[in-house]
XYZ file of C-alpha atoms in Angstrom:
686
model
C 71.208 -40.949 -96.366
C 70.033 -43.749 -93.930
C 69.673 -42.467 -90.261
C 69.042 -43.958 -86.796
C 65.599 -43.394 -85.359
C 65.996 -41.338 -82.254
C 64.533 -43.008 -79.147
C 61.643 -44.623 -80.825
C 60.961 -48.297 -81.440
C 61.069 -49.821 -84.931
C 59.180 -52.470 -86.858
C 61.241 -55.079 -88.894
C 59.870 -57.894 -91.286
C 60.175 -61.254 -89.620
C 62.207 -63.790 -91.239
C 60.652 -65.847 -94.063
C 60.499 -69.115 -92.013
C 58.315 -67.700 -89.186
C 55.746 -65.949 -91.563
C 51.939 -67.206 -91.679
C 50.574 -68.343 -94.949
C 51.996 -69.325 -98.303
C 54.966 -67.521 -99.805
C 54.253 -65.126 -102.554
C 56.573 -63.848 -105.323
C 56.700 -59.925 -105.116
C 55.509 -57.996 -108.093
C 58.086 -56.099 -110.416
C 57.134 -52.566 -108.838
C 57.619 -51.448 -105.422
C 53.916 -49.954 -105.215
C 52.399 -53.227 -105.828
C 54.032 -55.170 -103.079
C 51.393 -56.229 -100.316
C 51.037 -54.130 -97.270
C 52.426 -56.049 -94.324
C 50.227 -56.854 -91.260
C 51.002 -55.602 -87.930
C 51.369 -59.102 -86.705
C 54.412 -59.597 -89.044
C 56.600 -57.022 -87.190
C 58.425 -57.119 -83.861
C 59.862 -54.456 -81.848
C 63.822 -54.252 -81.697
C 66.280 -52.044 -80.190
C 66.417 -48.634 -82.389
C 70.138 -48.430 -82.105
C 70.641 -51.834 -83.866
C 68.826 -51.164 -87.013
C 68.290 -48.566 -89.806
C 65.037 -47.221 -91.122
C 64.410 -47.485 -94.966
C 64.347 -44.296 -96.689
C 61.670 -43.382 -99.314
C 62.255 -42.068 -102.675
C 64.100 -39.770 -103.719
C 66.232 -39.960 -100.628
C 67.445 -43.597 -101.349
C 68.729 -42.186 -104.779
C 70.498 -39.532 -103.073
C 71.908 -41.876 -100.464
C 73.188 -44.247 -103.239
C 74.996 -41.049 -105.052
C 76.457 -39.993 -101.942
C 77.873 -43.588 -101.167
C 79.247 -43.941 -104.610
C 80.847 -40.520 -104.391
C 82.421 -41.524 -101.133
C 83.678 -44.787 -102.422
C 85.355 -43.217 -105.373
C 87.018 -40.577 -103.053
C 88.116 -43.146 -100.811
C 89.774 -45.034 -103.665
C 91.416 -41.779 -104.792
C 92.833 -41.288 -101.328
C 94.241 -44.800 -101.144
C 95.838 -44.421 -104.420
C 97.554 -41.138 -103.480
C 98.722 -42.870 -100.174
C 100.199 -45.717 -102.184
C 101.863 -43.172 -104.560
C 103.131 -41.284 -101.434
C 104.697 -44.395 -99.779
C 106.260 -45.411 -103.227
C 107.761 -42.027 -103.566
C 109.194 -41.965 -100.112
C 110.767 -45.302 -100.543
C 112.453 -44.073 -103.740
C 115.811 -42.078 -103.708
C 114.851 -38.513 -103.759
C 116.441 -36.671 -106.608
C 118.525 -33.685 -105.827
C 117.140 -30.687 -107.526
C 119.579 -27.833 -108.542
C 118.538 -24.053 -108.751
C 119.679 -21.981 -111.691
C 123.103 -20.537 -111.433
C 122.058 -17.125 -113.172
C 118.803 -15.234 -113.982
C 118.096 -12.920 -117.069
C 115.246 -10.509 -116.011
C 113.068 -9.367 -118.850
C 110.056 -6.798 -119.128
C 108.520 -8.777 -121.964
C 107.858 -12.594 -122.441
C 110.641 -14.258 -124.421
C 109.369 -16.509 -127.235
C 112.390 -18.341 -128.537
C 116.124 -18.535 -127.875
C 119.160 -19.793 -129.614
C 122.961 -20.250 -128.460
C 125.904 -19.835 -130.488
C 129.518 -19.430 -129.494
C 129.360 -17.365 -126.307
C 126.127 -15.427 -127.130
C 122.358 -15.899 -126.327
C 119.911 -14.725 -128.914
C 116.459 -14.174 -127.348
C 113.428 -13.385 -129.534
C 110.506 -11.435 -128.148
C 108.365 -8.332 -128.684
C 109.325 -6.186 -131.708
C 112.763 -7.960 -132.187
C 115.482 -9.900 -130.548
C 118.155 -9.361 -127.956
C 121.829 -10.510 -127.811
C 123.184 -11.493 -124.330
C 126.449 -12.742 -122.944
C 126.226 -16.215 -122.031
C 128.509 -16.123 -119.063
C 127.243 -13.090 -117.285
C 123.706 -12.654 -118.462
C 124.585 -9.123 -119.558
C 122.600 -7.771 -122.465
C 124.964 -6.620 -125.247
C 122.344 -5.256 -127.758
C 118.789 -5.151 -128.653
C 117.223 -4.979 -132.233
C 113.742 -3.822 -131.828
C 112.624 -2.452 -135.187
C 109.406 -4.701 -135.754
C 105.811 -3.974 -135.314
C 105.221 -7.754 -134.524
C 106.897 -10.401 -132.239
C 109.654 -12.783 -133.048
C 108.476 -16.336 -132.841
C 111.452 -18.408 -133.796
C 115.144 -17.749 -134.125
C 118.058 -19.492 -135.510
C 121.836 -18.693 -134.861
C 124.557 -20.765 -136.899
C 128.191 -20.624 -136.027
C 130.690 -19.769 -138.818
C 133.835 -19.554 -136.809
C 134.474 -15.864 -136.261
C 131.183 -14.860 -137.534
C 127.378 -15.771 -136.570
C 124.418 -15.804 -138.938
C 121.152 -14.954 -137.192
C 117.721 -15.717 -138.561
C 114.643 -14.411 -136.805
C 111.173 -15.376 -138.021
C 108.305 -12.915 -137.037
C 104.441 -13.476 -136.531
C 103.756 -12.389 -140.109
C 105.966 -15.257 -141.305
C 108.802 -12.862 -142.634
C 112.293 -13.941 -142.132
C 115.333 -11.877 -142.068
C 119.122 -12.922 -142.360
C 121.610 -11.084 -139.916
C 125.389 -11.245 -140.094
C 127.126 -10.797 -136.660
C 130.824 -10.207 -136.676
C 132.767 -8.810 -133.774
C 131.075 -5.670 -132.495
C 128.785 -5.241 -135.602
C 125.297 -6.609 -136.572
C 124.556 -6.267 -140.244
C 121.066 -6.943 -141.995
C 121.894 -9.117 -145.066
C 118.392 -9.522 -146.716
C 114.801 -9.835 -145.883
C 114.217 -13.284 -147.725
C 110.336 -13.116 -148.213
C 109.170 -9.458 -147.830
C 106.964 -8.391 -150.785
C 105.551 -5.177 -151.897
C 102.007 -6.517 -152.570
C 100.588 -7.727 -149.227
C 98.178 -9.819 -151.028
C 100.839 -11.867 -152.384
C 102.979 -12.060 -149.276
C 104.545 -15.550 -148.633
C 105.261 -16.842 -145.100
C 108.322 -18.801 -144.118
C 107.697 -22.091 -142.154
C 111.226 -23.124 -141.311
C 115.012 -22.698 -142.533
C 118.133 -24.477 -142.404
C 121.772 -23.283 -143.056
C 124.552 -25.747 -144.080
C 127.454 -26.642 -141.790
C 130.119 -23.844 -142.565
C 127.448 -21.576 -143.673
C 127.664 -21.811 -147.607
C 124.120 -22.514 -148.264
C 120.739 -21.702 -146.742
C 117.343 -23.065 -147.432
C 113.921 -21.542 -146.575
C 110.520 -23.320 -146.881
C 107.887 -20.731 -147.984
C 104.225 -20.977 -148.694
C 101.568 -18.746 -150.155
C 98.744 -18.691 -152.340
C 97.953 -22.235 -151.622
C 101.345 -23.471 -152.560
C 104.489 -24.370 -150.843
C 108.126 -24.638 -152.132
C 111.737 -24.643 -151.051
C 114.166 -21.615 -151.911
C 117.883 -22.395 -151.857
C 120.470 -19.702 -151.575
C 124.339 -19.779 -151.888
C 125.701 -17.591 -149.202
C 128.938 -15.290 -150.146
C 130.400 -15.616 -146.755
C 133.978 -14.935 -147.865
C 132.634 -11.665 -149.670
C 130.765 -10.543 -146.527
C 133.903 -10.768 -144.415
C 135.994 -8.446 -146.744
C 132.918 -5.953 -146.753
C 132.600 -5.728 -143.020
C 136.525 -5.530 -142.599
C 136.776 -2.688 -145.092
C 133.378 -0.949 -144.626
C 134.378 2.274 -146.438
C 133.719 0.596 -149.911
C 130.207 0.107 -149.040
C 128.947 2.427 -146.363
C 127.185 5.658 -146.491
C 128.912 8.345 -144.428
C 125.729 10.431 -144.067
C 124.103 7.896 -141.970
C 124.883 7.735 -138.307
C 125.202 4.241 -136.553
C 122.973 3.763 -133.660
C 124.861 2.289 -130.685
C 123.254 0.750 -127.473
C 125.187 0.562 -124.318
C 125.077 -2.615 -122.507
C 122.299 -3.000 -119.615
C 124.017 -4.886 -116.812
C 121.600 -7.604 -115.296
C 123.967 -9.400 -113.293
C 127.486 -9.459 -111.762
C 130.099 -9.531 -114.262
C 132.752 -12.466 -113.771
C 136.448 -11.428 -113.840
C 137.262 -14.475 -116.025
C 135.095 -13.003 -118.851
C 135.719 -9.302 -118.997
C 136.834 -9.699 -122.340
C 133.500 -10.710 -123.504
C 132.052 -7.030 -122.753
C 131.785 -5.464 -125.991
C 129.669 -2.726 -127.187
C 127.503 -4.084 -130.445
C 126.048 -1.568 -132.820
C 123.741 -2.122 -135.785
C 125.349 -0.839 -138.871
C 122.579 -0.444 -141.074
C 124.574 1.869 -143.550
C 126.656 -1.127 -144.708
C 125.065 -2.971 -147.606
C 126.283 -6.644 -147.926
C 126.262 -8.611 -150.885
C 122.944 -10.421 -151.287
C 122.801 -14.315 -151.362
C 122.622 -15.957 -154.709
C 119.370 -17.703 -155.444
C 120.064 -21.128 -157.008
C 117.270 -23.378 -156.889
C 113.450 -23.678 -156.248
C 112.131 -27.169 -155.323
C 108.287 -27.848 -155.346
C 106.578 -30.917 -153.862
C 106.581 -33.908 -156.202
C 103.420 -34.072 -158.301
C 100.652 -36.636 -157.479
C 100.865 -39.898 -159.614
C 98.591 -39.761 -162.411
C 97.746 -41.875 -165.340
C 100.415 -41.798 -168.186
C 100.235 -40.177 -171.374
C 102.995 -42.353 -173.052
C 101.831 -44.891 -175.666
C 104.846 -47.301 -175.390
C 107.593 -47.973 -172.946
C 110.164 -46.677 -175.345
C 108.708 -43.206 -175.011
C 109.062 -43.546 -171.100
C 112.744 -44.350 -171.647
C 113.224 -41.521 -173.991
C 111.777 -38.991 -171.290
C 114.269 -39.951 -168.794
C 117.526 -38.059 -169.005
C 120.585 -39.222 -167.140
C 118.376 -41.198 -164.691
C 117.537 -38.136 -162.787
C 114.227 -38.584 -160.590
C 114.431 -42.364 -161.306
C 112.406 -43.902 -158.359
C 110.186 -40.855 -157.543
C 107.043 -42.436 -159.370
C 107.190 -39.948 -162.407
C 107.643 -40.933 -165.924
C 105.764 -44.297 -165.357
C 103.705 -46.444 -167.765
C 100.498 -47.043 -165.628
C 97.267 -45.904 -167.279
C 94.381 -44.079 -165.901
C 92.145 -46.972 -166.011
C 94.535 -48.954 -163.876
C 94.650 -46.360 -161.280
C 90.871 -46.187 -161.219
C 90.441 -49.963 -160.876
C 92.949 -49.966 -157.966
C 91.012 -47.108 -156.182
C 87.588 -49.030 -156.721
C 89.187 -52.147 -155.110
C 90.535 -49.999 -152.327
C 87.198 -48.082 -151.623
C 85.464 -51.525 -151.695
C 87.688 -53.176 -149.218
C 87.730 -50.313 -146.732
C 84.225 -48.746 -147.168
C 83.434 -48.769 -143.440
C 86.630 -47.029 -142.757
C 86.023 -44.399 -145.443
C 82.489 -43.331 -144.569
C 82.093 -40.063 -143.131
C 83.212 -36.405 -143.869
C 86.613 -35.945 -145.408
C 88.837 -33.084 -144.084
C 90.603 -30.983 -146.528
C 94.172 -32.260 -147.033
C 96.607 -29.702 -145.560
C 99.624 -28.417 -147.566
C 102.537 -30.638 -147.901
C 105.712 -29.570 -145.470
C 109.216 -30.485 -146.123
C 112.076 -31.666 -143.848
C 115.642 -30.926 -145.449
C 119.184 -31.283 -144.577
C 122.551 -30.137 -146.187
C 124.776 -33.328 -146.742
C 128.520 -33.214 -146.953
C 130.622 -34.934 -149.634
C 131.055 -38.763 -148.807
C 131.027 -42.067 -150.592
C 127.612 -41.431 -151.598
C 127.925 -37.885 -152.681
C 130.797 -36.523 -154.447
C 131.812 -33.103 -155.698
C 131.471 -32.786 -159.407
C 134.855 -32.786 -161.206
C 135.960 -29.302 -161.865
C 134.182 -27.731 -159.014
C 136.239 -26.212 -156.352
C 135.237 -25.563 -152.802
C 136.448 -25.719 -149.265
C 136.672 -28.885 -147.498
C 133.336 -29.467 -145.460
C 131.423 -27.768 -147.803
C 127.761 -29.177 -148.564
C 127.204 -30.496 -151.884
C 123.717 -32.250 -151.694
C 120.317 -31.008 -150.213
C 118.186 -33.971 -148.916
C 114.394 -33.450 -148.808
C 111.426 -35.458 -147.825
C 107.730 -34.139 -147.997
C 104.921 -35.137 -145.588
C 102.902 -38.290 -146.773
C 105.677 -39.057 -149.209
C 107.677 -42.433 -149.301
C 110.740 -40.937 -151.079
C 113.780 -39.084 -149.759
C 115.028 -36.692 -152.453
C 118.742 -35.696 -153.288
C 119.284 -32.334 -155.028
C 122.824 -31.392 -156.142
C 123.759 -27.858 -154.951
C 126.197 -27.252 -157.693
C 123.800 -25.563 -160.165
C 122.336 -22.375 -161.152
C 118.786 -21.041 -161.305
C 118.697 -21.863 -165.147
C 119.192 -25.565 -164.445
C 116.175 -27.852 -164.008
C 115.562 -28.508 -160.382
C 115.292 -32.404 -160.756
C 116.506 -34.948 -158.037
C 119.796 -36.658 -158.762
C 118.764 -39.518 -156.435
C 115.715 -41.066 -154.743
C 115.732 -43.212 -151.734
C 112.346 -44.967 -151.568
C 111.007 -46.220 -148.178
C 108.287 -48.801 -147.782
C 105.929 -46.510 -145.988
C 105.533 -42.525 -145.746
C 108.303 -40.817 -143.837
C 107.138 -39.096 -140.741
C 110.410 -37.973 -139.110
C 113.941 -37.733 -139.667
C 117.345 -36.492 -138.132
C 120.810 -35.753 -139.390
C 123.755 -36.096 -136.722
C 125.681 -32.938 -135.967
C 128.641 -34.344 -137.790
C 126.419 -34.950 -140.797
C 127.718 -38.604 -140.886
C 124.462 -40.414 -139.942
C 120.929 -40.145 -141.073
C 117.839 -41.786 -139.596
C 114.449 -41.913 -141.578
C 111.577 -42.937 -139.573
C 108.435 -44.121 -141.343
C 104.803 -44.199 -140.128
C 104.862 -47.960 -139.461
C 107.372 -47.489 -136.752
C 110.487 -48.688 -138.586
C 113.547 -46.710 -138.633
C 116.294 -46.914 -141.434
C 119.850 -45.939 -140.149
C 122.327 -44.744 -142.883
C 126.119 -44.218 -142.496
C 126.567 -41.358 -145.046
C 130.417 -41.111 -144.349
C 130.785 -44.955 -145.556
C 127.956 -45.057 -147.934
C 125.891 -47.919 -146.736
C 122.862 -48.302 -144.438
C 123.559 -49.483 -140.772
C 120.389 -51.429 -140.603
C 116.653 -51.249 -139.915
C 115.265 -51.106 -136.404
C 111.582 -51.517 -135.519
C 110.067 -49.763 -132.526
C 107.805 -52.022 -130.374
C 104.195 -52.583 -131.544
C 102.198 -49.731 -131.043
C 105.137 -47.201 -130.854
C 105.295 -44.465 -133.643
C 108.262 -42.152 -133.912
C 107.676 -38.459 -132.851
C 111.171 -37.027 -132.821
C 114.753 -38.239 -132.955
C 117.784 -37.157 -131.098
C 121.435 -38.036 -131.875
C 123.950 -38.728 -129.079
C 127.477 -38.222 -129.547
C 128.884 -41.816 -129.592
C 130.138 -42.769 -125.974
C 131.528 -45.702 -124.231
C 131.287 -46.930 -120.551
C 134.757 -46.855 -118.975
C 134.899 -48.105 -115.159
C 131.347 -47.147 -114.683
C 131.501 -43.739 -116.225
C 130.269 -42.564 -119.792
C 133.162 -41.108 -121.740
C 133.947 -39.914 -125.230
C 136.677 -41.844 -127.411
C 139.429 -39.519 -128.120
C 139.825 -40.317 -131.726
C 137.226 -40.436 -134.424
C 134.685 -43.330 -134.276
C 133.430 -44.843 -137.576
C 130.179 -46.534 -138.247
C 129.080 -46.287 -134.744
C 125.995 -44.324 -133.630
C 123.432 -43.925 -130.925
C 120.297 -42.068 -130.705
C 117.079 -41.546 -128.438
C 113.621 -41.818 -130.077
C 110.574 -40.303 -128.677
C 107.425 -41.855 -129.491
C 103.951 -40.506 -129.746
C 102.695 -42.579 -126.574
C 105.439 -40.661 -124.543
C 107.794 -43.676 -124.257
C 111.474 -43.065 -124.893
C 113.832 -45.638 -126.591
C 117.612 -45.864 -127.256
C 118.556 -47.020 -130.737
C 122.209 -48.243 -131.222
C 123.892 -49.277 -134.303
C 127.326 -50.573 -135.635
C 128.695 -51.394 -138.815
C 129.452 -54.984 -137.964
C 126.233 -55.651 -135.900
C 122.664 -54.989 -136.456
C 120.926 -52.205 -134.771
C 119.183 -52.670 -131.421
C 116.407 -50.862 -129.655
C 115.752 -50.640 -125.672
C 113.236 -48.923 -123.578
C 114.448 -45.868 -121.542
C 110.959 -44.761 -120.369
C 107.831 -46.865 -120.467
C 104.502 -45.163 -121.435
C 102.929 -43.636 -118.629
C 99.521 -45.193 -117.725
C 98.314 -44.106 -114.279
C 100.382 -40.949 -113.856
C 99.810 -38.869 -117.033
C 101.450 -35.878 -115.362
C 104.892 -37.598 -116.142
C 104.251 -37.566 -119.657
C 107.367 -36.719 -121.613
C 106.826 -33.560 -123.722
C 110.550 -32.744 -124.939
C 113.978 -34.410 -124.969
C 117.343 -32.620 -125.448
C 120.712 -34.374 -125.653
C 123.574 -32.761 -123.534
C 126.751 -32.751 -125.540
C 128.769 -31.596 -122.605
C 127.762 -34.853 -120.696
C 128.216 -38.180 -122.377
C 125.270 -40.197 -122.609
C 123.003 -37.632 -120.702
C 119.708 -36.208 -121.863
C 117.421 -33.553 -120.563
C 113.788 -34.929 -120.136
C 110.966 -32.204 -119.909
C 107.631 -33.663 -118.487
C 104.172 -32.341 -118.543
C 104.128 -31.512 -114.809
C 106.950 -29.030 -115.337
C 109.986 -31.222 -114.231
C 113.091 -31.259 -115.815
C 115.306 -34.278 -115.131
C 118.788 -35.339 -116.493
C 118.916 -39.096 -117.518
C 121.965 -41.483 -117.933
C 120.661 -43.584 -120.966
C 123.588 -46.190 -120.320
C 122.250 -47.307 -116.880
C 119.421 -46.049 -117.358
C 118.608 -43.823 -114.439
C 117.637 -40.390 -113.433
C 120.688 -38.444 -112.124
C 119.285 -35.178 -110.808
C 116.679 -32.626 -111.550
C 116.539 -28.803 -112.222
C 113.838 -26.347 -111.271
C 113.387 -22.592 -111.242
C 112.569 -20.687 -108.300
C 109.123 -21.373 -106.826
C 107.587 -18.139 -107.788
C 108.597 -18.702 -111.411
C 106.809 -21.956 -112.545
C 107.163 -23.027 -116.302
C 104.411 -21.140 -118.373
C 103.691 -23.964 -120.678
C 105.266 -27.135 -119.379
C 103.866 -29.151 -122.369
C 105.746 -26.671 -124.725
C 108.934 -25.701 -122.648
C 111.232 -22.941 -124.385
C 114.801 -23.985 -123.756
C 118.088 -24.249 -125.573
C 121.194 -26.448 -124.766
C 124.591 -25.383 -125.529
C 126.617 -27.510 -127.840
C 129.976 -26.243 -126.664
C 129.339 -25.332 -123.046
C 128.040 -27.296 -120.112
C 124.923 -25.167 -119.582
C 121.263 -24.982 -120.845
C 118.751 -22.002 -120.540
C 115.034 -22.374 -119.579
C 112.186 -19.660 -119.843
C 110.309 -19.306 -116.613
C 106.731 -17.794 -116.262
C 106.418 -14.351 -114.751
C 106.987 -13.951 -111.043
C 103.785 -14.789 -109.147
C 104.818 -12.783 -106.185
C 103.966 -9.512 -108.174
C 100.460 -8.487 -107.708
C 100.549 -5.886 -110.440
C 98.346 -6.506 -113.539
C 100.179 -4.049 -115.734
C 102.050 -5.785 -118.492
C 104.818 -3.178 -118.201
C 105.484 -4.178 -114.691
C 105.345 -8.024 -115.065
C 109.001 -9.524 -115.013
C 109.707 -12.630 -116.893
C 112.989 -14.542 -116.481
C 115.338 -16.839 -118.362
C 117.161 -19.125 -116.116
C 120.743 -20.108 -116.612
C 121.495 -23.823 -115.307
C 125.225 -24.728 -115.292
C 126.090 -28.554 -115.234
C 129.530 -27.929 -113.606
C 127.918 -26.127 -110.757
C 126.224 -29.492 -109.667
C 128.538 -31.621 -107.334
C 127.256 -34.878 -109.073
C 128.234 -33.500 -112.526
C 131.291 -31.558 -112.073
C 133.650 -34.488 -112.487
C 131.830 -35.970 -115.489
C 131.896 -32.784 -117.562
C 135.613 -32.133 -116.895
C 136.890 -35.782 -117.365
C 134.681 -37.033 -120.257
C 137.362 -38.174 -122.778
C 139.004 -41.574 -122.910
C 142.724 -41.373 -123.991
C 143.699 -43.166 -127.023
C 146.176 -45.424 -124.976
C 143.207 -46.600 -122.978
C 141.235 -47.318 -126.409
C 143.878 -49.861 -127.399
C 142.900 -52.005 -124.471
C 140.552 -55.069 -125.209
C 137.725 -53.434 -123.477
C 136.918 -51.236 -126.340
C 137.445 -53.146 -129.621
C 134.345 -51.446 -131.140
C 135.890 -47.815 -130.995
C 139.007 -49.041 -133.124
C 139.336 -48.895 -136.783
C 139.526 -51.951 -138.828
C 143.122 -52.190 -139.317
C 143.752 -51.750 -135.613
C 141.402 -54.681 -134.905
C 142.955 -56.976 -137.410
C 146.484 -56.175 -135.895
C 145.263 -56.863 -132.488
C 143.501 -60.117 -133.579
C 146.913 -61.506 -135.015
C 148.938 -60.310 -132.013
C 146.669 -62.237 -129.608
C 146.953 -65.182 -131.784
C 150.427 -65.205 -131.827
C 150.589 -64.902 -127.965
C 148.232 -67.933 -127.595
C 150.834 -69.888 -129.796
C 153.750 -68.846 -127.746
C 152.102 -70.623 -124.701
C 151.712 -73.957 -126.514
C 155.074 -74.707 -128.580
C 153.838 -77.824 -130.082
C 150.743 -75.951 -131.652
C 153.109 -73.252 -132.746
C 155.436 -75.682 -134.673
C 152.261 -77.336 -136.349
C 151.069 -73.790 -137.563
C 154.456 -72.938 -138.835
C 154.762 -76.190 -140.610
C 151.295 -75.907 -142.192
C 152.136 -72.365 -143.391
C 155.349 -73.423 -145.081
C 153.668 -76.291 -146.815
C 150.913 -73.741 -148.037
C 153.695 -71.355 -149.189
C 155.419 -74.148 -151.211
C 152.236 -74.890 -152.951
C 151.725 -71.361 -153.885
C 155.217 -71.111 -155.334
C 154.888 -74.389 -157.244
C 151.488 -72.970 -158.742
C 153.148 -69.816 -159.944
C 156.079 -71.615 -161.331
C 153.773 -73.860 -163.436
C 152.016 -70.712 -164.714
């Protein structure tokens, strides 16, 4: 680095205008420069000039100067950010209301009714949602539970834990008893063991579907669940139980103070392994669609003869395209995109499926002669990865029937994401080109097509229960709302969008959160709607922050955070669950950093319980979130009224306008009378 030369004098080069002799152009290299004479230098004050450093010190000096400049830029950016944050309104951060302490790390959570199901090492545990009290722990596995599903059937709950080996089990939870129904994919031969990827249970618990893979293949198994038979078997256990076996019972382990309001929830649950319930009925096996290859038919008549009842029409099968045509198309494609295709090709992964159980509607009707309870699923909708088609399979069939789709909904591009609303009334299909197709399943027509901004591609879709803004507050309509939907879309670039659609208007899209450019720590990792708060969503960021956003304004209302000693273990993959029927959510925190022990048995993990009603700014919102029907009749909310009500209101308003102007009123009545006379005359002539 440059330095001042102590108390010695320094020689500097004279200006060009005062030198002697002709000017010379210096050579390219420094070592070839001519040596200066003593007469070309003068003495100056040593405190005013700097000496020139020789190599390699000049290079070190440049690197240090560059490092200093970069550090200074970072300091300035942080100062600007700090000033911007100080000028903004600071969010109120609310701590958890309750804590569930665990000796082992929880891997997954699910909420149903008033219970929390936490999967972890060797099994899962059941906790009371209100007082964080453990009711029962089923720990009979040698491996950990990685995923868990819980479906509310009214008085019963279906539980499906998935372990590290890919084995999924189906449990039936009723009152104080836990029953093992079936191990879905456990085989005797370990070499032929199949693994479960995901599962889905229909609304009402009549059907269940499991996506399995094994031996380089993937397929979908569909079961019919005899829930009425299960209820009879657990209420009259003497018909199926084995009296020689003893029932194991686990006493509750109190982890927190018990609230007096929920003492009735304190029950002793026991695992009743001696009672064998009726097994689910295996009804259908669905495989991915075969790749489209050249036809073997010789004429179009053979193609039509192969098609039976139009099943699978539109899936690309049973076509009349020859192998030579496919080969020619492949040659044209390879020649056009040769530069992009050069390089090593990775092995194509197995196809995966996303599937939903659809209720009867204008599009899907129950077959004549089939009896079933109202609200029972009748169709299974499936789309496979890298596929353009959404397949529809009827659930009213047996294993002997051929598993062909009854309907096919083709899309212009491969489907990458989809979502079905909680009421099973709306469906959104997102293609890889950023286009969303919105379906109103109840009415049987599409609500429209919405395109995300350029460069935005859908990562996940989350439905919001339809709400209205009344006097500056988001509120749910008291009655049913038809052909009105709202959802938030999280894109791959971490931007968040609000998509709205109406039966009479085209869908619209608005940006809620822009893509982070400078501050990547604010990247959105997960989004979860809050059913207890109209128009509110939880946003989980990469830096571990959890914020509550109002999508109607849009603005961030408040934030939630566990104690400082319990940060989120993996902020980019938060483990949380939001209750659909209670104003709360649970969030897993990392082990306490205050403990210095390295023994796994002494490390304490925690699951934190956050209650929205405990937050002063949200208490009134959660308790008063419904608009009475009398307020809906006002002109402020015509979109929330049925069509008949809108027409009636339009005629009443027109009549009120005529009353204000008697001359126009008489003119309209005269016109109506003439028109009625003409109609009568035409009918008389006929």
